[in-house]
Short mmCIF file of C-alpha atoms in Angstrom, two decimals:
data_model
loop_
_atom_site.label_atom_id
_atom_site.label_comp_id
_atom_site.label_asym_id
_atom_site.label_seq_id
_atom_site.Cartn_x
_atom_site.Cartn_y
_atom_site.Cartn_z
CA PRO A 1 0.00 0.00 0.00
CA GLU A 2 0.96 3.64 -0.30
CA VAL A 3 1.64 5.60 2.84
CA VAL A 4 1.93 9.30 3.56
CA GLN A 5 5.33 10.39 4.87
CA ILE A 6 6.57 13.80 5.92
CA CYS A 7 9.73 14.52 3.90
CA HIS A 8 12.13 17.43 4.28
CA MET A 9 12.77 19.04 0.90
CA THR A 10 14.41 22.27 -0.22
CA ASN A 11 13.58 24.50 -3.15
CA LEU A 12 11.02 22.06 -4.53
CA LEU A 13 7.48 23.06 -5.38
CA PRO A 14 5.48 20.94 -7.85
CA SER A 15 3.71 22.78 -10.61
CA ALA A 16 0.42 21.07 -9.82
CA LEU A 17 -0.91 19.72 -6.54
CA ASP A 18 -3.25 16.76 -6.53
CA VAL A 19 -4.54 15.44 -3.22
CA GLY A 20 -3.98 11.90 -4.45
CA GLN A 21 -0.26 12.63 -4.73
CA VAL A 22 0.49 15.55 -2.40
CA VAL A 23 -1.73 15.74 0.64
CA GLY A 24 -0.44 18.95 2.18
CA TRP A 25 2.39 21.35 2.87
CA VAL A 26 4.06 22.45 6.09
CA PHE A 27 6.38 25.45 5.98
CA THR A 28 9.08 25.75 8.66
CA TRP A 29 11.70 28.24 9.71
CA LYS A 30 14.66 26.03 8.83
CA HIS A 31 13.39 24.48 5.63
CA PRO A 32 11.66 26.19 2.69
CA CYS A 33 9.15 23.38 2.76
CA HIS A 34 8.18 20.00 4.04
CA PHE A 35 5.79 18.04 1.99
CA VAL A 36 3.62 15.03 2.52
CA ARG A 37 3.73 12.49 -0.24
CA HIS A 38 2.96 8.85 -0.96
CA PHE A 39 5.54 6.09 -0.97
CA GLU A 40 5.44 2.32 -1.00
CA ALA A 41 5.66 0.69 2.42
CA PRO A 42 4.29 -2.86 2.54
CA ALA A 43 4.63 -3.50 6.26
CA PHE A 44 5.24 -1.82 9.60
CA GLU A 45 5.86 -4.87 11.78
CA ASN A 46 9.64 -4.46 11.67
CA LEU A 47 9.68 -0.76 12.53
CA GLN A 48 10.56 -1.36 16.17
CA HIS A 49 13.99 0.27 16.23
CA CYS A 50 15.06 2.54 19.09
CA SER A 51 15.89 6.18 18.54
CA SER A 52 19.49 7.32 18.53
CA LYS A 53 18.53 9.63 21.39
CA GLY A 54 18.64 6.75 23.84
CA ASN A 55 15.69 4.73 25.03
CA THR A 56 13.18 7.45 24.17
CA MET A 57 11.58 6.59 20.86
CA GLN A 58 9.66 9.41 19.23
CA LYS A 59 6.93 8.27 16.90
CA SER A 60 4.82 9.76 14.15
CA LEU A 61 1.38 9.28 12.67
CA LEU A 62 1.48 7.85 9.15
CA ILE A 63 -1.64 7.92 7.03
CA THR A 64 -2.64 5.64 4.15
CA PRO A 65 -5.47 7.50 2.38
CA GLU A 66 -6.59 4.60 0.20
CA LEU A 67 -7.28 2.50 3.31
CA CYS A 68 -9.59 5.12 4.80
CA THR A 69 -13.29 4.19 4.62
CA SER A 70 -14.48 7.47 6.15
CA CYS A 71 -15.95 5.61 9.11
CA LEU A 72 -15.04 8.60 11.36
CA GLN A 73 -13.99 6.35 14.24
CA CYS A 74 -10.78 8.40 14.53
CA GLU A 75 -12.79 11.61 14.92
CA MET A 76 -15.09 10.06 17.50
CA ALA A 77 -12.20 8.60 19.51
CA CYS A 78 -10.34 11.93 19.45
CA SER A 79 -13.32 13.95 20.62
CA PHE A 80 -14.03 11.48 23.42
CA GLU A 81 -10.39 11.34 24.56
CA HIS A 82 -10.05 15.11 24.78
CA GLY A 83 -13.56 16.29 25.55
CA GLY A 84 -15.42 13.32 26.97
CA VAL A 85 -18.02 13.50 24.19
CA VAL A 86 -18.46 11.54 20.97
CA ASN A 87 -18.71 14.46 18.59
CA PRO A 88 -16.67 14.51 15.34
CA ALA A 89 -17.12 18.29 15.20
CA LYS A 90 -14.86 18.56 18.26
CA SER A 91 -12.18 16.24 16.91
CA ARG A 92 -8.59 17.35 16.36
CA ILE A 93 -8.24 15.00 13.40
CA LYS A 94 -10.51 15.45 10.40
CA VAL A 95 -11.50 13.13 7.57
CA PHE A 96 -11.98 14.93 4.27
CA GLU A 97 -13.98 13.27 1.52
CA PHE A 98 -12.77 14.49 -1.85
CA GLU A 99 -14.91 11.98 -3.71
CA PRO A 100 -17.75 10.90 -1.38
CA GLY A 101 -17.68 7.15 -0.92
CA ARG A 102 -14.53 6.81 -3.02
CA ARG A 103 -11.65 8.88 -1.67
CA ALA A 104 -11.17 10.12 1.88
CA VAL A 105 -8.09 11.49 3.62
CA PRO A 106 -7.66 11.75 7.41
CA TYR A 107 -5.62 14.81 8.33
CA THR A 108 -4.24 16.39 11.48
CA CYS A 109 -1.24 18.33 12.81
CA THR A 110 2.09 17.14 11.41
CA GLN A 111 4.03 18.32 14.50
CA CYS A 112 6.52 20.50 12.56
CA ALA A 113 10.01 20.44 14.03
CA GLU A 114 10.09 24.26 14.03
CA ALA A 115 6.37 24.85 14.29
CA TRP A 116 5.05 28.19 13.09
CA CYS A 117 2.24 28.05 15.65
CA MET A 118 4.75 27.76 18.48
CA HIS A 119 6.93 30.60 17.22
CA ALA A 120 3.93 32.83 16.56
CA CYS A 121 2.36 32.47 20.03
CA PRO A 122 2.91 35.76 21.90
CA VAL A 123 2.54 34.17 25.34
CA GLU A 124 4.47 30.94 24.69
CA ALA A 125 1.43 28.78 25.34
CA ILE A 126 2.62 26.21 22.78
CA THR A 127 5.59 24.09 23.75
CA LYS A 128 7.22 20.93 22.46
CA ASN A 129 6.82 17.73 24.45
CA ALA A 130 10.36 16.34 24.65
CA GLU A 131 9.14 12.75 24.90
CA THR A 132 6.54 12.64 22.13
CA GLY A 133 7.72 15.49 19.92
CA ALA A 134 4.19 16.92 19.89
CA MET A 135 3.51 20.63 20.05
CA GLU A 136 1.13 21.04 22.98
CA VAL A 137 -1.11 23.92 24.02
CA GLU A 138 -1.09 24.90 27.68
CA ASP A 139 -4.67 25.97 28.34
CA ALA A 140 -3.74 27.91 31.47
CA VAL A 141 -1.40 30.11 29.42
CA CYS A 142 -3.37 30.38 26.14
CA VAL A 143 -5.24 33.68 25.84
CA GLY A 144 -7.25 32.71 22.77
CA CYS A 145 -5.72 35.38 20.52
CA LYS A 146 -5.82 33.02 17.50
CA VAL A 147 -2.44 34.14 16.17
CA CYS A 148 -1.33 30.50 15.97
CA THR A 149 -4.35 29.61 13.84
CA ILE A 150 -3.24 32.25 11.34
CA ALA A 151 0.38 31.07 11.41
CA CYS A 152 -0.42 27.42 10.67
CA PRO A 153 -0.53 26.97 6.87
CA PHE A 154 -2.48 23.70 7.24
CA GLY A 155 -5.23 25.01 9.46
CA THR A 156 -4.70 22.12 11.88
CA ILE A 157 -4.90 24.33 14.98
CA ASN A 158 -8.31 25.82 15.61
CA TYR A 159 -10.13 28.07 18.04
CA ASN A 160 -12.67 26.52 20.38
CA ALA A 161 -15.42 29.03 21.19
CA ASP A 162 -16.63 26.93 24.14
CA SER A 163 -13.34 27.20 26.02
CA GLY A 164 -11.91 30.35 24.47
CA LYS A 165 -8.70 28.41 23.78
CA VAL A 166 -7.16 26.75 20.74
CA LEU A 167 -7.08 23.03 20.01
CA LYS A 168 -4.58 20.89 18.16
CA CYS A 169 -3.37 17.30 18.05
CA ASP A 170 -1.08 16.42 20.96
CA LEU A 171 -0.63 12.74 20.00
CA CYS A 172 -2.65 11.89 23.12
CA GLY A 173 0.51 12.01 25.18
CA GLY A 174 2.13 9.30 23.07
CA ASP A 175 -0.86 6.98 22.68
CA PRO A 176 -2.95 8.46 19.84
CA LYS A 177 -6.49 7.11 19.98
CA CYS A 178 -7.10 7.74 16.29
CA ALA A 179 -4.47 5.14 15.39
CA GLU A 180 -5.70 2.80 18.11
CA VAL A 181 -9.28 2.63 16.86
CA CYS A 182 -8.72 2.79 13.08
CA PRO A 183 -10.14 -0.52 11.80
CA THR A 184 -8.25 -0.52 8.49
CA ALA A 185 -4.81 0.72 9.61
CA ALA A 186 -5.27 3.87 7.57
CA ILE A 187 -3.69 5.63 10.56
CA VAL A 188 -0.67 4.05 12.21
CA TYR A 189 1.81 5.26 14.82
CA VAL A 190 5.42 4.31 14.05
CA ASP A 191 8.98 5.18 15.04
CA SER A 192 9.85 8.57 13.55
CA ASP A 193 13.46 7.55 12.91
CA TRP A 194 12.43 4.69 10.65
CA THR A 195 9.36 5.87 8.79
CA GLY A 196 11.32 5.84 5.52
CA TYR A 197 12.78 2.35 5.98
CA ASP A 198 10.35 0.52 3.71
CA ARG A 199 10.66 3.18 1.07
CA MET A 200 14.45 2.78 1.13
CA ARG A 201 14.07 -0.98 0.84
CA SER A 202 11.68 -0.63 -2.08
CA TRP A 203 14.14 1.51 -4.01
CA ALA A 204 16.99 -0.86 -3.13
CA ALA A 205 14.98 -3.72 -4.62
CA LYS A 206 14.54 -1.79 -7.86
CA THR A 207 18.31 -1.39 -8.18
CA ASP A 208 18.89 -5.10 -7.58
CA VAL A 209 18.93 -6.03 -11.26
CA GLN A 210 19.87 -9.64 -11.81
CA PRO A 211 22.03 -10.44 -14.86
CA ALA A 212 20.23 -12.11 -17.74
CA THR A 213 20.69 -15.88 -17.95
#
């Protein structure tokens, strides 16, 4: 299957964007762009390597759009985990149907390494969790100014009128419920250091040309 992977690129902007090939863009301070694209990755079972940072293994959400059935279980699990209610409208992950019944793409915060939302916050209410790598909003500090919602090019951080604060994915403290409940493995949570392993192996296989006999 094809999987979505966040890749660091420089000075590369495709002339045409199609959601089936490029799902979204994240701009950072250190890199002109990051982009999300598809690559072949047949299995995740072997992605159990430890990070070079010691025993702490940071992980990332990987999304396989063609496996998504738009069941919205991820949205329901997210809203219940964070708000105690089953209400997709309050979810921090969203499923977008580009062709109803045919093509759906789950989407949420990509946890940029140098997140614009974090740098834009005037009161430093957004900080990076050293263990999970997630950018987290401290409700007690957030003043609801919405500057971060303007700074995020993806729109994955949003204002909540009920609380007067902003909401974004925090990876559920390292145990994302969206990945846990997804019945088709359209959303998986894997080691960030090895998310490109299967892609590397796929390309290695293509270069393994056996001599003609």
